[in-house]
Tab-separated table of C-alpha atoms in Angstrom:
chain	number	residue	atom	x	y	z
A	1	MET	CA	-37.290	-51.906	-23.847
A	2	SER	CA	-34.646	-49.322	-24.788
A	3	ASP	CA	-34.681	-45.820	-23.334
A	4	LYS	CA	-35.528	-44.351	-26.741
A	5	VAL	CA	-38.470	-46.706	-27.301
A	6	HIS	CA	-39.747	-46.022	-23.782
A	7	ARG	CA	-39.414	-42.278	-24.333
A	8	ASN	CA	-41.284	-42.481	-27.620
A	9	LYS	CA	-44.123	-44.435	-26.052
A	10	LYS	CA	-44.467	-41.952	-23.163
A	11	ILE	CA	-44.637	-39.027	-25.580
A	12	GLN	CA	-47.147	-40.767	-27.846
A	13	GLN	CA	-49.258	-41.767	-24.847
A	14	TRP	CA	-49.540	-38.237	-23.456
A	15	LEU	CA	-50.496	-36.791	-26.812
A	16	GLU	CA	-53.152	-39.443	-27.325
A	17	GLU	CA	-54.577	-39.028	-23.816
A	18	ASN	CA	-54.826	-35.266	-24.336
A	19	ARG	CA	-55.938	-35.333	-27.962
A	20	GLU	CA	-59.403	-33.958	-27.246
A	21	LYS	CA	-58.177	-30.980	-25.235
A	22	ILE	CA	-55.483	-30.153	-27.795
A	23	GLN	CA	-58.053	-30.241	-30.588
A	24	GLU	CA	-60.411	-28.033	-28.582
A	25	THR	CA	-57.620	-25.468	-28.209
A	26	GLU	CA	-56.806	-25.494	-31.912
A	27	ASN	CA	-60.488	-25.374	-32.904
A	28	TYR	CA	-61.105	-22.347	-30.721
A	29	ILE	CA	-58.176	-20.442	-32.228
A	30	PHE	CA	-59.259	-21.348	-35.766
A	31	ASN	CA	-62.844	-20.281	-35.109
A	32	HIS	CA	-61.803	-16.985	-33.462
A	33	PRO	CA	-59.256	-15.642	-35.976
A	34	GLU	CA	-57.614	-12.395	-34.906
A	35	VAL	CA	-55.139	-10.290	-36.840
A	36	ALA	CA	-51.701	-9.217	-35.625
A	37	LEU	CA	-51.599	-7.458	-32.232
A	38	GLU	CA	-55.296	-8.189	-31.635
A	39	GLU	CA	-54.969	-11.900	-30.732
A	40	ARG	CA	-56.620	-11.519	-27.334
A	41	LYS	CA	-58.867	-14.581	-27.400
A	42	SER	CA	-56.321	-16.743	-29.209
A	43	SER	CA	-53.422	-15.960	-26.885
A	44	ARG	CA	-55.526	-16.453	-23.767
A	45	CYS	CA	-56.862	-19.750	-25.031
A	46	LEU	CA	-53.334	-21.050	-25.591
A	47	ALA	CA	-52.088	-19.693	-22.260
A	48	GLN	CA	-55.019	-21.283	-20.431
A	49	PHE	CA	-54.150	-24.677	-21.936
A	50	LEU	CA	-50.570	-24.291	-20.688
A	51	GLU	CA	-51.670	-23.160	-17.224
A	52	GLN	CA	-53.935	-26.192	-16.944
A	53	ASN	CA	-50.885	-28.323	-17.635
A	54	GLY	CA	-48.719	-26.813	-14.917
A	55	PHE	CA	-47.028	-23.863	-16.602
A	56	SER	CA	-46.878	-20.432	-14.965
A	57	VAL	CA	-47.752	-17.618	-17.358
A	58	THR	CA	-46.407	-14.064	-17.457
A	59	TRP	CA	-48.203	-11.555	-19.662
A	60	GLY	CA	-47.104	-8.384	-21.437
A	61	VAL	CA	-43.756	-9.606	-22.732
A	62	SER	CA	-41.940	-6.758	-24.540
A	63	GLY	CA	-44.987	-4.566	-23.981
A	64	PHE	CA	-47.269	-6.707	-26.158
A	65	GLU	CA	-50.746	-7.105	-24.689
A	66	THR	CA	-51.095	-10.450	-26.472
A	67	GLY	CA	-47.575	-11.722	-25.764
A	68	PHE	CA	-46.722	-14.101	-22.927
A	69	VAL	CA	-44.119	-16.494	-21.557
A	70	ALA	CA	-45.248	-19.803	-20.042
A	71	GLU	CA	-42.605	-21.582	-17.946
A	72	TRP	CA	-42.134	-24.859	-16.133
A	73	GLY	CA	-39.102	-26.405	-14.433
A	74	SER	CA	-35.817	-24.920	-13.265
A	75	GLY	CA	-32.182	-24.722	-14.229
A	76	LYS	CA	-30.379	-25.470	-17.443
A	77	PRO	CA	-30.889	-26.254	-20.211
A	78	VAL	CA	-33.687	-23.869	-21.124
A	79	LEU	CA	-35.711	-25.072	-24.105
A	80	GLY	CA	-37.952	-22.503	-25.783
A	81	PHE	CA	-40.924	-23.262	-28.031
A	82	LEU	CA	-42.043	-20.380	-30.259
A	83	ALA	CA	-45.836	-20.264	-30.563
A	84	GLU	CA	-47.741	-18.060	-33.012
A	85	TYR	CA	-51.481	-17.495	-33.319
A	86	ASP	CA	-52.238	-14.445	-35.452
A	87	ALA	CA	-54.492	-14.698	-38.510
A	88	LEU	CA	-54.523	-12.853	-41.823
A	89	PRO	CA	-57.019	-10.144	-42.821
A	90	GLY	CA	-59.525	-11.163	-45.467
A	91	LEU	CA	-58.655	-14.875	-45.449
A	92	GLY	CA	-61.659	-16.174	-43.542
A	93	GLN	CA	-62.923	-19.208	-45.446
A	94	GLU	CA	-65.570	-21.874	-44.983
A	95	LEU	CA	-64.234	-25.414	-44.619
A	96	CYS	CA	-65.096	-26.515	-48.127
A	97	CYS	CA	-63.390	-27.157	-51.464
A	98	GLU	CA	-64.559	-23.929	-53.089
A	99	GLN	CA	-63.639	-20.352	-52.379
A	100	LYS	CA	-66.314	-19.190	-49.931
A	101	PRO	CA	-64.966	-16.263	-47.924
A	102	THR	CA	-66.487	-15.426	-44.567
A	103	GLY	CA	-65.611	-11.754	-44.924
A	104	GLY	CA	-63.205	-11.584	-41.984
A	105	PRO	CA	-59.714	-12.720	-41.029
A	106	GLY	CA	-58.654	-16.324	-41.373
A	107	HIS	CA	-55.788	-18.701	-40.705
A	108	GLY	CA	-54.366	-18.821	-44.216
A	109	CYS	CA	-50.928	-19.499	-42.719
A	110	GLY	CA	-51.999	-22.186	-40.250
A	111	HIS	CA	-51.061	-20.407	-37.049
A	112	ASN	CA	-54.017	-22.051	-35.316
A	113	LEU	CA	-51.995	-25.246	-35.677
A	114	LEU	CA	-48.590	-23.669	-35.134
A	115	GLY	CA	-49.144	-22.330	-31.635
A	116	THR	CA	-51.166	-25.317	-30.480
A	117	ALA	CA	-48.555	-27.858	-31.629
A	118	CYS	CA	-45.805	-25.927	-29.837
A	119	ALA	CA	-47.853	-25.896	-26.633
A	120	GLY	CA	-48.678	-29.577	-27.055
A	121	ALA	CA	-45.019	-30.486	-27.585
A	122	ALA	CA	-43.997	-28.485	-24.505
A	123	CYS	CA	-46.605	-30.186	-22.307
A	124	THR	CA	-45.651	-33.605	-23.668
A	125	LEU	CA	-41.996	-32.920	-22.924
A	126	LYS	CA	-42.881	-31.731	-19.407
A	127	ASN	CA	-44.750	-34.961	-18.678
A	128	TRP	CA	-41.781	-37.053	-19.847
A	129	MET	CA	-39.312	-34.978	-17.784
A	130	GLU	CA	-41.442	-35.415	-14.673
A	131	CYS	CA	-41.694	-39.172	-15.169
A	132	GLU	CA	-37.971	-39.559	-15.820
A	133	GLN	CA	-36.878	-36.876	-13.323
A	134	VAL	CA	-34.952	-34.958	-15.974
A	135	ALA	CA	-33.794	-31.474	-14.994
A	136	GLY	CA	-34.284	-28.388	-17.097
A	137	THR	CA	-36.664	-25.562	-17.960
A	138	ILE	CA	-39.317	-25.446	-20.648
A	139	ARG	CA	-40.690	-22.178	-21.948
A	140	VAL	CA	-43.429	-21.491	-24.444
A	141	TYR	CA	-43.250	-18.007	-25.890
A	142	GLY	CA	-46.575	-16.604	-26.994
A	143	CYS	CA	-45.360	-14.559	-29.946
A	144	PRO	CA	-47.824	-12.035	-31.408
A	145	ALA	CA	-47.836	-10.391	-34.809
A	146	GLU	CA	-45.673	-12.723	-36.887
A	147	GLU	CA	-47.741	-11.920	-39.976
A	148	ILE	CA	-46.535	-8.319	-39.886
A	149	VAL	CA	-43.031	-9.490	-38.882
A	150	VAL	CA	-42.942	-7.647	-35.579
A	151	GLY	CA	-43.336	-9.796	-32.459
A	152	LYS	CA	-40.153	-11.836	-32.143
A	153	ILE	CA	-38.000	-9.035	-33.556
A	154	LYS	CA	-38.882	-6.729	-30.663
A	155	MET	CA	-38.750	-9.596	-28.172
A	156	ASN	CA	-35.276	-10.508	-29.392
A	157	ALA	CA	-34.103	-6.890	-29.275
A	158	ASP	CA	-35.365	-6.715	-25.687
A	159	GLY	CA	-33.288	-9.752	-24.697
A	160	VAL	CA	-36.275	-12.040	-24.108
A	161	PHE	CA	-34.484	-15.045	-25.654
A	162	ASP	CA	-30.970	-14.337	-24.376
A	163	ASP	CA	-30.835	-17.134	-21.768
A	164	LEU	CA	-32.277	-19.863	-23.987
A	165	SER	CA	-30.252	-22.987	-24.722
A	166	VAL	CA	-32.228	-23.653	-27.910
A	167	ALA	CA	-35.297	-22.339	-29.741
A	168	ILE	CA	-37.737	-24.812	-31.334
A	169	THR	CA	-40.618	-24.144	-33.683
A	170	TRP	CA	-42.324	-25.308	-36.879
A	171	HIS	CA	-44.504	-24.007	-39.680
A	172	PRO	CA	-47.417	-25.535	-41.576
A	173	PHE	CA	-46.568	-26.198	-45.213
A	174	ASP	CA	-47.469	-28.768	-47.853
A	175	ARG	CA	-44.759	-31.276	-46.932
A	176	ASN	CA	-43.027	-32.977	-43.990
A	177	ARG	CA	-39.388	-32.005	-43.537
A	178	VAL	CA	-36.809	-30.266	-41.424
A	179	SER	CA	-36.971	-26.654	-42.532
A	180	TYR	CA	-33.272	-26.378	-43.344
A	181	ASP	CA	-34.040	-23.080	-44.990
A	182	ILE	CA	-32.624	-19.607	-45.200
A	183	TRP	CA	-35.654	-17.381	-44.792
A	184	GLN	CA	-35.020	-13.955	-46.249
A	185	ALA	CA	-33.405	-10.948	-44.642
A	186	GLN	CA	-35.713	-8.022	-45.141
A	187	GLU	CA	-36.423	-4.406	-44.333
A	188	VAL	CA	-39.863	-2.833	-44.484
A	189	LYS	CA	-39.930	0.926	-45.014
A	190	ASN	CA	-42.336	3.833	-45.414
A	191	TYR	CA	-41.467	6.784	-47.642
A	192	LYS	CA	-43.469	9.916	-46.876
A	193	PHE	CA	-43.258	12.816	-49.302
A	194	TYR	CA	-44.317	16.346	-48.347
A	195	GLY	CA	-44.901	19.004	-50.984
A	196	LYS	CA	-47.085	22.084	-51.452
A	197	SER	CA	-50.658	22.185	-52.685
A	198	ALA	CA	-51.877	24.569	-55.361
A	199	HIS	CA	-54.577	24.808	-58.004
A	200	ALA	CA	-53.357	22.370	-60.632
A	201	SER	CA	-54.630	24.461	-63.561
A	202	LYS	CA	-54.551	28.123	-62.505
A	203	HIS	CA	-51.312	28.138	-60.439
A	204	PRO	CA	-49.410	24.897	-61.139
A	205	GLU	CA	-46.085	26.709	-60.719
A	206	MET	CA	-46.885	27.272	-57.037
A	207	GLY	CA	-47.338	23.569	-56.335
A	208	ARG	CA	-44.767	20.956	-55.397
A	209	SER	CA	-46.265	17.534	-56.029
A	210	ALA	CA	-45.584	14.884	-53.417
A	211	LEU	CA	-47.247	12.368	-55.734
A	212	ASP	CA	-44.800	13.227	-58.524
A	213	ALA	CA	-41.978	12.550	-56.077
A	214	ALA	CA	-43.403	9.168	-55.109
A	215	GLU	CA	-43.859	8.226	-58.766
A	216	LEU	CA	-40.364	9.311	-59.719
A	217	MET	CA	-38.948	7.316	-56.816
A	218	ASN	CA	-40.747	4.227	-58.066
A	219	VAL	CA	-39.441	4.805	-61.598
A	220	GLY	CA	-35.915	5.005	-60.230
A	221	VAL	CA	-36.379	1.805	-58.222
A	222	ASN	CA	-37.713	-0.014	-61.264
A	223	TYR	CA	-34.543	0.903	-63.169
A	224	LEU	CA	-32.531	-0.172	-60.125
A	225	ARG	CA	-33.912	-3.718	-60.386
A	226	GLU	CA	-31.554	-4.371	-63.317
A	227	HIS	CA	-28.553	-3.707	-61.095
A	228	VAL	CA	-29.142	-5.743	-57.943
A	229	ALA	CA	-28.302	-9.371	-57.163
A	230	ASP	CA	-30.612	-12.056	-58.539
A	231	ASP	CA	-32.151	-12.858	-55.165
A	232	VAL	CA	-33.009	-9.251	-54.240
A	233	ARG	CA	-36.742	-8.580	-54.210
A	234	ILE	CA	-38.247	-5.083	-54.039
A	235	HIS	CA	-42.014	-4.582	-53.874
A	236	TYR	CA	-44.051	-1.493	-53.096
A	237	THR	CA	-47.507	-0.048	-52.837
A	238	TYR	CA	-48.989	3.431	-52.509
A	239	THR	CA	-50.448	3.966	-49.053
A	240	ASN	CA	-51.883	7.458	-49.541
A	241	THR	CA	-53.073	9.031	-52.811
A	242	ASP	CA	-56.118	10.928	-51.580
A	243	GLY	CA	-57.407	14.143	-53.155
A	244	PRO	CA	-58.925	15.356	-56.424
A	245	ALA	CA	-56.756	15.720	-59.532
A	246	ASN	CA	-57.224	19.496	-59.719
A	247	ILE	CA	-55.172	20.007	-56.538
A	248	VAL	CA	-51.418	19.463	-56.574
A	249	PRO	CA	-50.928	16.696	-53.936
A	250	ALA	CA	-49.100	17.974	-50.877
A	251	TYR	CA	-48.655	14.492	-49.412
A	252	ALA	CA	-48.032	10.991	-50.773
A	253	SER	CA	-46.619	7.849	-49.214
A	254	THR	CA	-45.413	4.410	-50.225
A	255	ASN	CA	-44.594	1.184	-48.398
A	256	TYR	CA	-41.643	-0.956	-49.519
A	257	TYR	CA	-40.442	-4.483	-48.765
A	258	ILE	CA	-36.769	-5.012	-49.641
A	259	ARG	CA	-35.454	-8.564	-49.305
A	260	SER	CA	-32.659	-10.998	-50.133
A	261	ALA	CA	-31.074	-14.163	-48.748
A	262	GLU	CA	-28.284	-12.213	-47.017
A	263	TRP	CA	-28.530	-9.144	-44.832
A	264	LYS	CA	-25.537	-7.438	-46.457
A	265	ARG	CA	-27.266	-7.516	-49.858
A	266	THR	CA	-30.550	-6.360	-48.356
A	267	GLU	CA	-28.732	-3.525	-46.582
A	268	ASP	CA	-27.045	-2.439	-49.825
A	269	ALA	CA	-30.356	-2.470	-51.726
A	270	VAL	CA	-32.050	-0.482	-48.958
A	271	GLU	CA	-29.426	2.271	-49.178
A	272	ARG	CA	-29.931	2.524	-52.938
A	273	VAL	CA	-33.720	2.618	-52.642
A	274	ASP	CA	-33.357	5.359	-50.015
A	275	ASN	CA	-31.259	7.323	-52.478
A	276	CYS	CA	-33.974	6.974	-55.128
A	277	ALA	CA	-36.358	8.593	-52.645
A	278	ARG	CA	-33.945	11.414	-51.849
A	279	GLY	CA	-33.289	12.032	-55.539
A	280	ALA	CA	-37.007	12.148	-56.318
A	281	ALA	CA	-37.549	14.683	-53.549
A	282	LEU	CA	-34.719	16.830	-54.908
A	283	MET	CA	-36.141	16.701	-58.444
A	284	THR	CA	-39.604	17.790	-57.324
A	285	GLY	CA	-38.743	20.325	-54.657
A	286	THR	CA	-40.384	18.199	-51.960
A	287	ASN	CA	-39.169	16.679	-48.712
A	288	VAL	CA	-39.089	12.989	-47.870
A	289	VAL	CA	-39.219	11.309	-44.470
A	290	ILE	CA	-37.877	7.741	-44.495
A	291	GLU	CA	-39.174	5.384	-41.820
A	292	THR	CA	-37.963	1.866	-41.059
A	293	VAL	CA	-40.910	-0.259	-39.967
A	294	ILE	CA	-38.969	-3.461	-39.305
A	295	GLN	CA	-35.695	-5.045	-40.320
A	296	HIS	CA	-34.219	-8.452	-39.682
A	297	LYS	CA	-31.452	-10.739	-40.826
A	298	GLU	CA	-31.763	-13.975	-42.745
A	299	MET	CA	-32.308	-17.291	-40.948
A	300	LYS	CA	-29.172	-18.804	-39.455
A	301	VAL	CA	-29.454	-22.562	-39.884
A	302	ASN	CA	-27.836	-25.111	-37.569
A	303	ARG	CA	-26.749	-28.450	-39.030
A	304	VAL	CA	-26.418	-30.165	-35.652
A	305	LEU	CA	-30.008	-29.390	-34.736
A	306	ALA	CA	-31.242	-30.180	-38.241
A	307	GLU	CA	-29.741	-33.683	-38.124
A	308	THR	CA	-30.951	-34.308	-34.559
A	309	PHE	CA	-34.540	-33.349	-35.298
A	310	TYR	CA	-34.505	-35.144	-38.631
A	311	GLN	CA	-33.639	-38.335	-36.769
A	312	ALA	CA	-36.572	-37.618	-34.449
A	313	MET	CA	-38.887	-37.148	-37.436
A	314	GLU	CA	-37.722	-40.481	-38.846
A	315	GLN	CA	-39.080	-42.196	-35.726
A	316	VAL	CA	-42.621	-40.825	-36.150
A	317	PRO	CA	-44.859	-42.264	-38.866
A	318	THR	CA	-46.164	-39.570	-41.178
A	319	PRO	CA	-49.964	-39.181	-41.189
A	320	GLU	CA	-52.197	-41.503	-43.171
A	321	TYR	CA	-55.311	-40.114	-44.822
A	322	THR	CA	-58.827	-41.404	-45.179
A	323	GLU	CA	-60.593	-41.688	-48.509
A	324	LYS	CA	-62.689	-38.693	-47.500
A	325	GLU	CA	-59.572	-36.583	-46.842
A	326	LEU	CA	-57.972	-37.634	-50.127
A	327	GLU	CA	-61.158	-36.737	-51.979
A	328	TYR	CA	-61.138	-33.345	-50.231
A	329	ALA	CA	-57.542	-32.840	-51.406
A	330	ARG	CA	-58.475	-33.892	-54.947
A	331	ARG	CA	-61.389	-31.482	-55.132
A	332	ILE	CA	-59.498	-28.541	-53.680
A	333	THR	CA	-56.615	-29.271	-56.074
A	334	GLU	CA	-59.052	-29.052	-58.958
A	335	THR	CA	-60.852	-25.932	-57.719
A	336	ALA	CA	-57.735	-23.990	-56.722
A	337	LYS	CA	-55.750	-25.303	-59.722
A	338	LEU	CA	-52.929	-26.626	-57.552
A	339	ASP	CA	-49.861	-28.157	-59.163
A	340	ASN	CA	-49.347	-31.607	-57.608
A	341	GLN	CA	-49.971	-34.115	-60.439
A	342	GLY	CA	-52.430	-35.965	-58.239
A	343	ILE	CA	-49.860	-36.701	-55.518
A	344	TYR	CA	-51.468	-34.908	-52.599
A	345	PHE	CA	-49.241	-36.028	-49.728
A	346	LYS	CA	-45.854	-37.662	-49.327
A	347	GLY	CA	-43.885	-39.033	-46.410
A	348	LEU	CA	-40.839	-37.449	-44.806
A	349	GLU	CA	-38.688	-35.481	-47.252
A	350	PRO	CA	-34.905	-36.110	-47.148
A	351	LEU	CA	-32.754	-33.629	-45.249
A	352	GLU	CA	-30.966	-31.428	-47.767
A	353	LYS	CA	-27.170	-31.375	-47.763
A	354	GLU	CA	-27.107	-27.604	-48.199
A	355	PRO	CA	-29.471	-24.917	-46.880
A	356	VAL	CA	-32.399	-24.000	-49.115
A	357	ARG	CA	-33.023	-20.333	-49.900
A	358	LEU	CA	-36.662	-19.329	-49.543
A	359	ALA	CA	-38.418	-16.327	-51.062
A	360	ILE	CA	-40.299	-15.496	-47.851
A	361	GLY	CA	-39.405	-14.078	-44.455
A	362	THR	CA	-40.246	-14.671	-40.811
A	363	ASP	CA	-39.524	-12.910	-37.536
A	364	VAL	CA	-37.917	-16.132	-36.268
A	365	SER	CA	-34.829	-15.211	-38.297
A	366	ASP	CA	-33.418	-12.550	-36.000
A	367	LEU	CA	-33.456	-14.732	-32.900
A	368	SER	CA	-31.658	-17.504	-34.827
A	369	HIS	CA	-28.621	-15.218	-34.595
A	370	THR	CA	-29.077	-15.043	-30.802
A	371	VAL	CA	-29.625	-18.722	-30.012
A	372	PRO	CA	-29.396	-21.993	-32.006
A	373	THR	CA	-32.793	-22.417	-33.641
A	374	ILE	CA	-34.574	-25.308	-35.332
A	375	MET	CA	-37.730	-25.152	-37.438
A	376	LEU	CA	-39.711	-28.121	-38.742
A	377	SER	CA	-42.406	-28.297	-41.413
A	378	ALA	CA	-45.452	-30.550	-41.589
A	379	ALA	CA	-48.023	-31.132	-44.309
A	380	ALA	CA	-51.058	-29.277	-43.012
A	381	MET	CA	-52.322	-28.927	-46.590
A	382	CYS	CA	-51.962	-30.900	-49.806
A	383	ARG	CA	-48.997	-30.399	-52.087
A	384	GLY	CA	-49.014	-27.252	-54.175
A	385	THR	CA	-51.102	-25.217	-51.720
A	386	ALA	CA	-49.750	-21.714	-51.236
A	387	LEU	CA	-49.695	-20.000	-47.866
A	388	HIS	CA	-51.830	-16.854	-47.525
A	389	HIS	CA	-54.416	-18.430	-49.837
A	390	TRP	CA	-58.035	-19.446	-49.265
A	391	ALA	CA	-57.138	-23.080	-50.045
A	392	ALA	CA	-54.731	-23.072	-47.090
A	393	THR	CA	-57.429	-21.811	-44.709
A	394	ALA	CA	-59.817	-24.453	-46.035
A	395	GLN	CA	-57.394	-27.240	-45.066
A	396	VAL	CA	-55.682	-26.118	-41.857
A	397	GLY	CA	-59.029	-25.977	-40.073
A	398	MET	CA	-60.033	-29.551	-40.834
A	399	SER	CA	-58.674	-33.033	-40.146
A	400	ILE	CA	-55.773	-32.759	-42.614
A	401	GLY	CA	-54.366	-29.851	-40.620
A	402	LYS	CA	-54.988	-31.536	-37.276
A	403	LYS	CA	-53.038	-34.630	-38.335
A	404	ALA	CA	-50.060	-32.421	-39.162
A	405	MET	CA	-50.358	-30.717	-35.774
A	406	PHE	CA	-50.178	-33.958	-33.776
A	407	TYR	CA	-47.438	-35.360	-36.003
A	408	VAL	CA	-45.137	-32.361	-35.633
A	409	ALA	CA	-45.866	-31.975	-31.893
A	410	GLU	CA	-44.571	-35.517	-31.394
A	411	CYS	CA	-41.523	-34.802	-33.590
A	412	MET	CA	-40.644	-31.620	-31.671
A	413	ALA	CA	-41.053	-33.334	-28.313
A	414	LEU	CA	-38.851	-36.282	-29.364
A	415	GLY	CA	-36.138	-33.980	-30.706
A	416	ALA	CA	-36.213	-31.867	-27.540
A	417	ALA	CA	-35.998	-34.980	-25.344
A	418	GLU	CA	-32.922	-36.065	-27.292
A	419	LEU	CA	-31.264	-32.732	-26.459
A	420	LEU	CA	-31.970	-33.318	-22.767
A	421	LYS	CA	-30.658	-36.872	-22.825
A	422	LYS	CA	-27.489	-35.946	-24.703
A	423	PRO	CA	-26.096	-32.570	-23.554
A	424	GLU	CA	-23.226	-32.922	-26.000
A	425	ILE	CA	-25.661	-32.228	-28.857
A	426	LEU	CA	-26.458	-28.791	-27.478
A	427	GLU	CA	-22.772	-28.158	-26.888
A	428	SER	CA	-22.057	-28.931	-30.540
A	429	ALA	CA	-25.021	-26.840	-31.693
A	430	TRP	CA	-23.647	-23.859	-29.788
A	431	LYS	CA	-20.162	-24.441	-31.150
A	432	GLU	CA	-21.562	-24.344	-34.677
A	433	HIS	CA	-23.719	-21.326	-33.847
A	434	GLN	CA	-20.681	-19.409	-32.616
A	435	GLY	CA	-18.717	-20.212	-35.752
A	436	GLY	CA	-16.644	-23.169	-34.647
A	437	GLY	CA	-18.379	-25.840	-36.704
A	438	SER	CA	-19.893	-29.067	-35.424
A	439	SER	CA	-17.935	-31.520	-33.259
A	440	LEU	CA	-20.470	-34.286	-33.951
A	441	GLN	CA	-19.699	-36.891	-36.613
């Protein structure tokens, strides 16, 4: 039996032997959905699973109550798995093929699976390293508040990931593939306008309308859209418009997301949006306070890691589905009007030759500029299902989602084991990361 076959069997065996406990962990997180920065039960459930499997846990990473680092082993290399567990407000959903909201938060992005699979992969890798006496350190980072794009940005700024050799993670989607994707660079901003109240009919000349300023800013931004690059996205909402119409509003505020596939274009658009705000304040005799909520760069992909983990994914059979699961997918496709032409699941997608630009962002992106990073995707929902949608929640909590979780945990563990067995892969990944290109052929 070859080393690779033996390794694969050991990894498969551990996952199968611990299937029940892994499912219990995922089930608990799904059934106790908690929004960003409030993931107390979810984070502790995941940390407890890791502690039971020999990891030591440190809480309060970067000042986050719900953030932790679980560690096992010693020395180099240091392999980091990035676990998430926050839910989305208003996306609680019964496990059925119709929209039946529960009225609370829900895992419409599949983070119940995401964090659990990362923990499962880490524990699987630990077991293999112990059996084979392979040196190195495994860390699982409990990363809070990904849904508001906060956790890993602050952790990265604080140097939490600086000594990693590689960062490994995945995300639930509607297909199985290496996520060779450029997630967007983005900046989230608040614009707060301060004016002067007055009676809107008797003394309008004494008022300075903050709401007028906010509206004029938005008009300016909407004209700006014609003069930015094709991939720039600018979206906004009003966050404060309180007060009766017969009082000139003394305060108004907006929230903006400004994104593109490259930080330099995002940065340029941000400066121009800021100027729209300043111009609106000047026109209305108001003042504006501009706040940056978060900002991060685009994802930095790594071809060496993408090819290595794609080869690992090729070794793992993609999930097979029962007639009951296929019927569930058919019904939810019909109810949610999903676009999949009756093809609900496929096998492993080919690895793209060039990076794919996505129209969404993640807080993983910033740390990909600190350390070589790999992200995988697995079909936790049928094709055509959108994230942040009730149909996603309705699938990630049932057997379809669980099959994706076990599949991708095995893929991540196999890819990580390959890095440990062949140090030259990590050397080449770092060379590419630092701008020297890959030395692997």
